[in-house]
XYZ file of C-alpha atoms in Angstrom:
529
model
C 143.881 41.794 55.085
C 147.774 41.761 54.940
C 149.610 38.989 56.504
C 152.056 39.532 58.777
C 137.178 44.442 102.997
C 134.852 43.495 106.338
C 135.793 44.036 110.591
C 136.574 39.979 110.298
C 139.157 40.567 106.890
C 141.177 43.037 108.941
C 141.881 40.681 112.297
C 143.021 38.012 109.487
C 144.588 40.266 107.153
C 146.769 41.329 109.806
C 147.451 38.452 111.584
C 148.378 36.615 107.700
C 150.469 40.111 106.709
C 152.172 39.979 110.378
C 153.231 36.032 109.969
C 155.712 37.449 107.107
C 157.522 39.510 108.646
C 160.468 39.131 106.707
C 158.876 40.224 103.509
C 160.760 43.530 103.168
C 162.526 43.444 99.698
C 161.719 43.020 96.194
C 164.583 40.767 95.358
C 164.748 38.010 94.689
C 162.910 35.300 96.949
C 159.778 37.649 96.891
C 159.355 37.400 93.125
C 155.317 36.761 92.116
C 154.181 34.713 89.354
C 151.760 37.320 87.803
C 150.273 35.170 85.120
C 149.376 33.106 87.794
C 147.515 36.107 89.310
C 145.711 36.885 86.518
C 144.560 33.180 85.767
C 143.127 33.555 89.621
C 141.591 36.559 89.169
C 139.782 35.297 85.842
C 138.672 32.521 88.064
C 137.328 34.525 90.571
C 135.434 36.746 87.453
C 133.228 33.112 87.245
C 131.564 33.696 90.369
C 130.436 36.937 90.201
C 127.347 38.683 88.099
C 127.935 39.651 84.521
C 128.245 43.453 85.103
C 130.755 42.824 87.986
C 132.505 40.379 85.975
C 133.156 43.021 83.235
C 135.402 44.862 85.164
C 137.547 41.613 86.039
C 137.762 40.594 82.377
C 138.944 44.048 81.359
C 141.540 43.940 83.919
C 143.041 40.409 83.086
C 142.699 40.721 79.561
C 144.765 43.948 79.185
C 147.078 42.378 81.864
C 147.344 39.369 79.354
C 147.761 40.978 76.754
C 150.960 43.158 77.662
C 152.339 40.457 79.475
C 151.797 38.356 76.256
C 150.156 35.146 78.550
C 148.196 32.709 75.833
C 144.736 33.257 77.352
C 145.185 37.041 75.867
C 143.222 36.242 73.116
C 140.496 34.596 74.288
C 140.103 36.521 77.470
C 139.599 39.338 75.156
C 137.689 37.706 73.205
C 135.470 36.745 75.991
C 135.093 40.066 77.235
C 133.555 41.510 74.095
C 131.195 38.686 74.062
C 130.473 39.221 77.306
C 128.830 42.906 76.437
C 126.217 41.379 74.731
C 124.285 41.042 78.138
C 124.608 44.228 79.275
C 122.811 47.423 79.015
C 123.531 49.653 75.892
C 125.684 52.117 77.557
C 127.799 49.972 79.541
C 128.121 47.402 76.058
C 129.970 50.130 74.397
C 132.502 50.400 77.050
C 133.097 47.207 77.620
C 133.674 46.261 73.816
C 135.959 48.989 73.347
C 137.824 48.082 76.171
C 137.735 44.137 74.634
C 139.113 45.976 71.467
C 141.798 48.017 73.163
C 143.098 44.777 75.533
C 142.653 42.226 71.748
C 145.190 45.030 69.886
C 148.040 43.875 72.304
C 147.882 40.629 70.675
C 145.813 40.826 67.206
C 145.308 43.794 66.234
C 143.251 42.545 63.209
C 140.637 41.312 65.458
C 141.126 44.443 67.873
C 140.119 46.627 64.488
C 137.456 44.249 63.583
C 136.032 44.423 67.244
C 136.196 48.297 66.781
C 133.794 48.612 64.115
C 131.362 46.530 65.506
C 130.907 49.072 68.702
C 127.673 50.731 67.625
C 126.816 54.429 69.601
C 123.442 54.716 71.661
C 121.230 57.482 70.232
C 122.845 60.575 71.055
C 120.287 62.437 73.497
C 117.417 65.109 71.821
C 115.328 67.308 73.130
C 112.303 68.876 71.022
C 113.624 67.170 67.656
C 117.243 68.674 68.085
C 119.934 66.549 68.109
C 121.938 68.035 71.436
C 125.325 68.583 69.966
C 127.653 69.749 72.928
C 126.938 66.361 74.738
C 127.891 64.082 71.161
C 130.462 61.443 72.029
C 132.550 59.700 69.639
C 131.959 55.514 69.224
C 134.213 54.339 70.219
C 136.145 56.575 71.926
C 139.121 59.079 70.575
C 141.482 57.154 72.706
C 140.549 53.793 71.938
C 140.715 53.679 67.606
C 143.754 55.836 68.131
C 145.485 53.047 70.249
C 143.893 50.229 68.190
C 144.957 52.254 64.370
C 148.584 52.543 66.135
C 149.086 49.132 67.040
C 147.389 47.956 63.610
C 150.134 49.921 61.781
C 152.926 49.194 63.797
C 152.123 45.084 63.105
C 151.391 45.753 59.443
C 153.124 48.397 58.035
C 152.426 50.519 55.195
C 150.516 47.108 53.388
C 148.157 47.960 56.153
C 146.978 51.894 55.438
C 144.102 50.089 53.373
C 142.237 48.582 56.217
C 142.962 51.420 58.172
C 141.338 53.816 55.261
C 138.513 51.854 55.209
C 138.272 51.503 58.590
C 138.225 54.963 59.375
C 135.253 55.791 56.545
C 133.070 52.890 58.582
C 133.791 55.444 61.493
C 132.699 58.451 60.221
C 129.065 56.802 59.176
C 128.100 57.318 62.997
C 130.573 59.611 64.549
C 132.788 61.999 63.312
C 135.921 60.804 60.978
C 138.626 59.403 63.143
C 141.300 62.384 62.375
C 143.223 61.961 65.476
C 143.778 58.488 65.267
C 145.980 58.732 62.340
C 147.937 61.017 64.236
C 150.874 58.884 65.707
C 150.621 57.265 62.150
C 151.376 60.401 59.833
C 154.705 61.189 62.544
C 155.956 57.874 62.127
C 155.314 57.783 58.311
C 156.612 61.483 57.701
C 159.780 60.480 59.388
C 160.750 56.784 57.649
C 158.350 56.786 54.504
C 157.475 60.412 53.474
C 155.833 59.395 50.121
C 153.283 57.551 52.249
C 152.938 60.148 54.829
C 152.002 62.705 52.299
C 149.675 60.168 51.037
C 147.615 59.605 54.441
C 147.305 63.426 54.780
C 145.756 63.796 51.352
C 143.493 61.212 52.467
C 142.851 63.460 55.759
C 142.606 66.559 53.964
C 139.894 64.930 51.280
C 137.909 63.687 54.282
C 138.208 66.589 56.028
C 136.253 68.870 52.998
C 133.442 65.980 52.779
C 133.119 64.232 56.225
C 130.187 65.039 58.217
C 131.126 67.058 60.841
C 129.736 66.313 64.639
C 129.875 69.352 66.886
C 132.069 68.060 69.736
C 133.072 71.364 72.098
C 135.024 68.518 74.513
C 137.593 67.659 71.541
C 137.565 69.013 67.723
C 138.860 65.300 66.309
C 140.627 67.444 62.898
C 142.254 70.230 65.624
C 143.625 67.634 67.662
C 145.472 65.425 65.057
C 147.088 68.915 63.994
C 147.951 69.723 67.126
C 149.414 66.079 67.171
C 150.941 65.860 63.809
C 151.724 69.866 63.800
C 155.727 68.826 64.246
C 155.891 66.773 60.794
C 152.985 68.979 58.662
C 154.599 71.639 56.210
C 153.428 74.865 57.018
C 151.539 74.976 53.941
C 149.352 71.553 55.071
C 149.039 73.260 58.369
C 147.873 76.358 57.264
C 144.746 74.585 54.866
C 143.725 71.836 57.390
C 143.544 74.986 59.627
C 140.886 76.234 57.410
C 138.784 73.279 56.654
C 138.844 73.358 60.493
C 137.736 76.538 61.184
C 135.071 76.333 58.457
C 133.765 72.719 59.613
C 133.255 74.618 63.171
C 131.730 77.535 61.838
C 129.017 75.727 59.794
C 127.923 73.680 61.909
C 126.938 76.839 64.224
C 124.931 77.776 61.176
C 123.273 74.229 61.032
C 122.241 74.170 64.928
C 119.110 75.633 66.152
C 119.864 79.077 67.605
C 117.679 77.895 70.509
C 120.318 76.428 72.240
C 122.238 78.803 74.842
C 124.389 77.532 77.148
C 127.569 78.103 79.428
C 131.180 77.045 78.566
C 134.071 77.474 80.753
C 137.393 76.779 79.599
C 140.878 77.232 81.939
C 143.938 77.552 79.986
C 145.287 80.040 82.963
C 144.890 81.737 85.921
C 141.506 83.375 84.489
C 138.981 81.272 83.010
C 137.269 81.810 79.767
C 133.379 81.856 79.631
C 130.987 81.566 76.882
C 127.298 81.360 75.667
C 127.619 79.661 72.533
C 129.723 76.379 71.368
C 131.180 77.774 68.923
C 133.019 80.629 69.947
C 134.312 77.743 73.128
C 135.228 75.298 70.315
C 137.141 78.730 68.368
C 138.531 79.633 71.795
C 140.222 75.850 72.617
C 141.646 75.292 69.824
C 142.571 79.264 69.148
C 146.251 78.982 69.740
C 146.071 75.896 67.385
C 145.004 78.464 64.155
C 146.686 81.030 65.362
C 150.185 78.662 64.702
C 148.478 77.472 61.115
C 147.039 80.762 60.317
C 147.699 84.062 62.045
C 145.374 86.143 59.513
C 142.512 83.817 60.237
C 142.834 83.806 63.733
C 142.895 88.023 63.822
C 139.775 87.731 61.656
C 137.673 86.108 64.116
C 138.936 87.819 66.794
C 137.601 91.004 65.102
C 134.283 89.221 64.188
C 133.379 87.537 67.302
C 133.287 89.865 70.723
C 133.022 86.547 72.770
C 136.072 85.476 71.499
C 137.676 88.692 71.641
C 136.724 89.607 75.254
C 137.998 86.361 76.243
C 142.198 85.653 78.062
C 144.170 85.339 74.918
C 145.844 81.984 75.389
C 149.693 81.948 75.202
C 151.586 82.465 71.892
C 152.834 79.759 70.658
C 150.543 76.940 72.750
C 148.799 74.409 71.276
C 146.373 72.542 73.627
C 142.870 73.229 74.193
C 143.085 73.832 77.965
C 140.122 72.360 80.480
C 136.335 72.640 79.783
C 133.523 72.331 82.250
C 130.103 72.958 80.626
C 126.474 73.575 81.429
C 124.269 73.596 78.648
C 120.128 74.947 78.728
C 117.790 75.714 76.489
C 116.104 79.094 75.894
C 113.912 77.490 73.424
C 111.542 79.537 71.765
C 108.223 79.328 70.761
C 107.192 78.881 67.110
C 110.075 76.571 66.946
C 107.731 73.494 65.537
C 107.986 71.690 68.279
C 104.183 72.171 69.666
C 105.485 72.958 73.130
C 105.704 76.492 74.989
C 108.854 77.911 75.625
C 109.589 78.304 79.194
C 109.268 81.062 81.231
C 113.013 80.768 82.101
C 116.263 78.936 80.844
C 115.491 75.613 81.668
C 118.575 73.204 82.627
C 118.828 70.570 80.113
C 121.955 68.129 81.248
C 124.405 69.609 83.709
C 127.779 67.938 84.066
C 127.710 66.847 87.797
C 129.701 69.271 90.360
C 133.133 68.170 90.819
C 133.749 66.197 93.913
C 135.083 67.138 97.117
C 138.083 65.345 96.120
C 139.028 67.468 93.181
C 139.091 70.449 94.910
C 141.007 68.857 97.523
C 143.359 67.593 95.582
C 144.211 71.321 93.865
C 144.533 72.605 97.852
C 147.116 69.925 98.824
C 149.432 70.109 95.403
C 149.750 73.971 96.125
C 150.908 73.288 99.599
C 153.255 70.683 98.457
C 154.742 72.874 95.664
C 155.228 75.458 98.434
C 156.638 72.764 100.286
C 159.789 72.866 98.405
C 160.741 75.954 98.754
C 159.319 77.071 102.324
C 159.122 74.108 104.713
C 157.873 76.157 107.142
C 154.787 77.963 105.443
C 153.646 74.798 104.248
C 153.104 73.416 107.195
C 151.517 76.398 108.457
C 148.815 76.085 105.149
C 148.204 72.387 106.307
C 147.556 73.505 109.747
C 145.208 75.864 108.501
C 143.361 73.744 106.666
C 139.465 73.102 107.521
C 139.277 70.432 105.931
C 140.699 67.341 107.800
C 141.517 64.977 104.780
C 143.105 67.536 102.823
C 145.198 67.913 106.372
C 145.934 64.144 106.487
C 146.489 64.145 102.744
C 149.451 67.031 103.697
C 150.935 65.643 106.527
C 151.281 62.569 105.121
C 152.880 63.725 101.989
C 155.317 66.328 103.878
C 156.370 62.555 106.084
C 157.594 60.885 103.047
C 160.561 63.166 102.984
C 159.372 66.759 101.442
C 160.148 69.258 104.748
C 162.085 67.593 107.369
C 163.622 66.049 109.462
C 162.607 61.848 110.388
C 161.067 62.776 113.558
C 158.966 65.302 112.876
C 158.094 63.343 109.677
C 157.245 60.231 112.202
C 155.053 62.748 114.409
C 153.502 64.257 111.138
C 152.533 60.491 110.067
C 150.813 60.316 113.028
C 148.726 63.275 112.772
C 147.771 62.609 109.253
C 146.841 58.667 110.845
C 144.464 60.129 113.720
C 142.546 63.303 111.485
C 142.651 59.810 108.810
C 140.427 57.265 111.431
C 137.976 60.214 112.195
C 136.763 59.777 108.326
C 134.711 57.695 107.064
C 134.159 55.822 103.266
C 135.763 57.627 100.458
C 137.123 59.766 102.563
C 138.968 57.456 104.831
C 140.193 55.660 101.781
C 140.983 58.920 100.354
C 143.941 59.811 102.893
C 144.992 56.402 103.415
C 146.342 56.031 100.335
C 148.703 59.109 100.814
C 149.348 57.155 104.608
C 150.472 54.369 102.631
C 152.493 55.971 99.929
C 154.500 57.684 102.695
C 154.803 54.509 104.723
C 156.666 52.866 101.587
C 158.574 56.273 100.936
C 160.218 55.787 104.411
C 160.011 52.181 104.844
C 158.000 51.552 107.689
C 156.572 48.056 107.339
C 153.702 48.396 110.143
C 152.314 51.651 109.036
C 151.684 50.360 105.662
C 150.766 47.352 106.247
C 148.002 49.067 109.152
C 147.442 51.734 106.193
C 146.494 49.191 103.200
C 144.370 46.945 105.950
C 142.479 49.544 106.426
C 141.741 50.702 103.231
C 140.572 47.183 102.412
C 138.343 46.853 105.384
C 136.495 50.483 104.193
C 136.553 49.815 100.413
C 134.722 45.904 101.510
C 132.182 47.940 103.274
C 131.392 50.757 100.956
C 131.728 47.762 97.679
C 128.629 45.574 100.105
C 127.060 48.785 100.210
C 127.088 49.104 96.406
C 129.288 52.036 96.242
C 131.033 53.070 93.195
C 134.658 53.021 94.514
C 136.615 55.203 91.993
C 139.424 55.530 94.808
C 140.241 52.362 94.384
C 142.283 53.109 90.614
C 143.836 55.332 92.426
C 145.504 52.852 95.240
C 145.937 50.578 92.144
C 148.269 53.050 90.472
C 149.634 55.234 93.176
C 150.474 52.505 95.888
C 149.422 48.991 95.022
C 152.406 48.528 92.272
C 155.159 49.688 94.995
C 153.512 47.394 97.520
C 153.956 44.771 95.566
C 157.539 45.852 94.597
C 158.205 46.418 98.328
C 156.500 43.738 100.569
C 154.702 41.539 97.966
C 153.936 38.786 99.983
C 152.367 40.672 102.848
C 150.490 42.754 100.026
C 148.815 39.704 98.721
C 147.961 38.018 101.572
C 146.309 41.383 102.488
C 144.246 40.983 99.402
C 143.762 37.611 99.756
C 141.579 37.927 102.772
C 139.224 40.637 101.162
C 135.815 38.764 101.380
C 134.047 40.847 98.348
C 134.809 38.401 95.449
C 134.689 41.231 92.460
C 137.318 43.445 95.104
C 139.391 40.623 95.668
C 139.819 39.824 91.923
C 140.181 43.321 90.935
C 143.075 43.554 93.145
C 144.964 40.415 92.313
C 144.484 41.435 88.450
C 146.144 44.793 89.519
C 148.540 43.076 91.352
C 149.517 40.633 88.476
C 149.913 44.153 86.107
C 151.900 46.118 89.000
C 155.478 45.628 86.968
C 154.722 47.288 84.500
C 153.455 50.478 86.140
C 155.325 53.685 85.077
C 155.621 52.259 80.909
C 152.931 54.116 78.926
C 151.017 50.866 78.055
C 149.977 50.684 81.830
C 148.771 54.164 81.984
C 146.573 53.610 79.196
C 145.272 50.014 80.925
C 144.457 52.549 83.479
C 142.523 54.760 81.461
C 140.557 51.936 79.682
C 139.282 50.773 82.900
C 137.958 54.205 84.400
């Protein structure tokens, strides 16, 4: 290796946040010690079962880690141990997220953490392997963050380790192509002897590496889209063709028995299609296209899927959106002993999207229409049937996006009475937007009422065992300009949450809230979804 929240939180949460009432600034005076929150949020993690402690641990030790603290280490460190005593699939995600929090410090033990996450069988069904639901282990995003930060400490003298590192990969998964991405730009643009050198290496493993069907994300397509800048057009042009021939192969390699149903936005009109394959082709279309416009005619003319299917934009890139639902018109005779059934029967269907993704697409149109017509936006929100969507509007038009402070006051108040009419998710769902507005415009008591509140659902729904994927969402969206804005009155909110695992999740947030809007934090984010 080279050197180098319950009804009796809220009558105390207000009463604590109301005894500070001169906690309105983020100067100084109000300054946090957020090591100091992290240290009592890993305290807390003692208290609580192992799979609730989990999530505690990933939070502190990625805080930690960026904010450099000496427990980073061993937090992470702890954390990966920690999997050990938890089912299979939750062990994976917890040691890559040990992995991704150790790279901020060591990124030797980070890589060395990596390669000991092993994958769960991927799932079968009559003796087939069922390709479109293959996952990486570990995940794209985590060995492309770990390989990164490995480089950036060691430099060239450290390509090696990460060569070997990414073979180890590719024995269960495919070969990490992406995660040399960020690599080959840096390397093409300071060292371009070595850069050449690490996409030979690509290209070589690219013609041998066993290829796992993946319609989600084509690892080889996505470090060229990546790396496309910095490739000659030349390298372009062949690891477009390795690409295309890896894809079509493997088509050739899967049982024909398996039928299913892709759908893939890259516009206005969605794409759909039977096969992997041609969904695979179709993502990554504009992507050979830019590497290889004969190639990319040529299976337009040889595959009518394809070819029936919106031509994505000239000169894009990106594989746009995919939902899929995958069955099997098995057939009989296949060697499998069973009968085919009578009709397609549904193997694994992605669940529906929730209510609040839809949502969310209903109240960004308003509020894009919102700049430009006041007037008709409000008439959409008022049109709404849905009443958090309504809330969700009204709230966002108050912080400032139509008008004038008074009817901004009286649309706070709307969104604040359709808000108490909801319950759970939902409550907590338009109460964040009632908060975010209440900081836009500096009004003290409606956030403060706003992030009570949200505590005293989010307590109720965590005792009921719910999984409370809002919460992230407070985290990012609100919780760092609380703490910015009225810090003291935002911890002594959270300090009366009587759910230990809530109340330790939030002070670890709150300790990493300085650093929101740098990339590092989005990707804590992301690591502990």
């Amino acid at each position: 290796m080279p050197s180098p929240l319950l009804p009796s939180l809220f009558g105390v949460a207000i009463l604590a946040i109301g005894q500070i009432v001169g906690d309105n600034s983020s100067n100084s005076g109000n300054e946090i010690d957020r090591p100091a929150l992290l240290r009592e949020a890993h305290e807390l993690a003692s208290q609580v079962a192992p799979e609730e402690r989990a999530g505690i641990l990933s939070r502190v030790a990625h805080g930690a880690g960026i904010l450099k603290i000496p427990e980073a280490k061993s937090w992470s460190q702890e954390l990966f141990d920690l999997a050990a005593n938890l089912k299979r699939q939750e062990r994976e995600t917890v040691q890559e997220s040990a992995a991704s929090a150790m790279s901020n410090v060591d990124p030797a033990a980070a890589l060395t953490m990596l390669l000991a996450v092993k994958p769960a069988p991927p799932p079968e069904f009559r003796g087939h392997v069922f390709a479109p639901f293959h996952h990486n282990v570990p995940e794209t995003q985590t060995t492309s963050a770990i390989f990164t930060r490995y480089f950036e400490h060691y430099g060239v003298a450290g390509l090696p380790e990460l060569e070997r590192a990414a073979q180890n990969l590719a024995t269960h998964g495919d070969y990490p192509f992406s995660a040399w991405s960020k690599i080959v730009v840096k390397l093409r643009a300071t060292d371009s002897r070595q850069g050449q050198h690490v996409v030979k290496k690509i290209l070589n493993a690219a013609a041998v590496a066993p290829y796992q069907p993946d319609p989600m994300q084509d690892e080889l397509m996505q470090f060229l889209i990546e790396s496309s800048p910095v490739l000659p057009a030349s390298t372009k042009r062949e690891l477009v063709q390795i690409g295309v021939k890896r894809i079509l192969d493997s088509s050739q390699k899967d049982s024909d028995d398996w039928r299913g149903e892709y759908n893939i936005a890259m516009g206005p009109n969605p794409a759909k299609f039977t096969n992997s394959t041609d969904a695979t082709l179709y993502r990554y279309l504009a992507t050979i296209r830019n590497g290889d416009p004969e190639l990319a005619d040529s299976l337009l003319k040889t595959r009518p899927e394809l070819a029936a299917a919106p031509q994505p934009e000239a000169g894009g890139t990106r594989g746009g959106f995919m939902s899929i639902s995958v069955r099997s018109s098995a057939r009989s005779g296949s060697g499998s002993g069973l009968e085919a059934p009578s009709a397609p029967r549904v193997l694994r269907e992605p669940p529906r999207l929730p209510p609040q993704f839809t949502r969310e697409r209903d109240v960004m149109n308003i509020i894009k229409e919102s700049s430009s017509d006041p007037k008709g936006a409000l008439a959409a929100a008022d049109a709404l049937n849905d009443d958090v969507a309504r809330a969700k509007v009204y709230a966002q038009l108050a912080s400032g996006r139509c008008c004038d402070p008074g009817t901004a006051a009286e649309l706070l108040t709307k969104a604040n009475a359709l808000c108490a009419r909801q319950d759970g998710e939902d409550q907590m769902d338009c109460l964040i937007d009632i908060a975010s507005a209440s900081l836009t415009r500096n009004d003290a008591k409606s956030y403060e009422d706003a992030v009570a509140r949200f505590f005293q659902v989010a307590s109720q729904a965590q005792k009921r065992g719910r999984d409370l994927s809002l919460i992230s969402r407070l985290n990012v969206g609100v919780l760092a300009r609380g703490i910015d804005s009225y810090p003291q009155r935002t911890l002594a909110a959270i300090r009366t949450i009587p759910d230990i695992k809530l109340r330790a999740e939030y002070l670890a947030d709150a300790g990493m809230a300085n650093i929101r809007g740098r990339r590092e934090y989005g990707e804590i984010v992301m690591d502990m979804e």
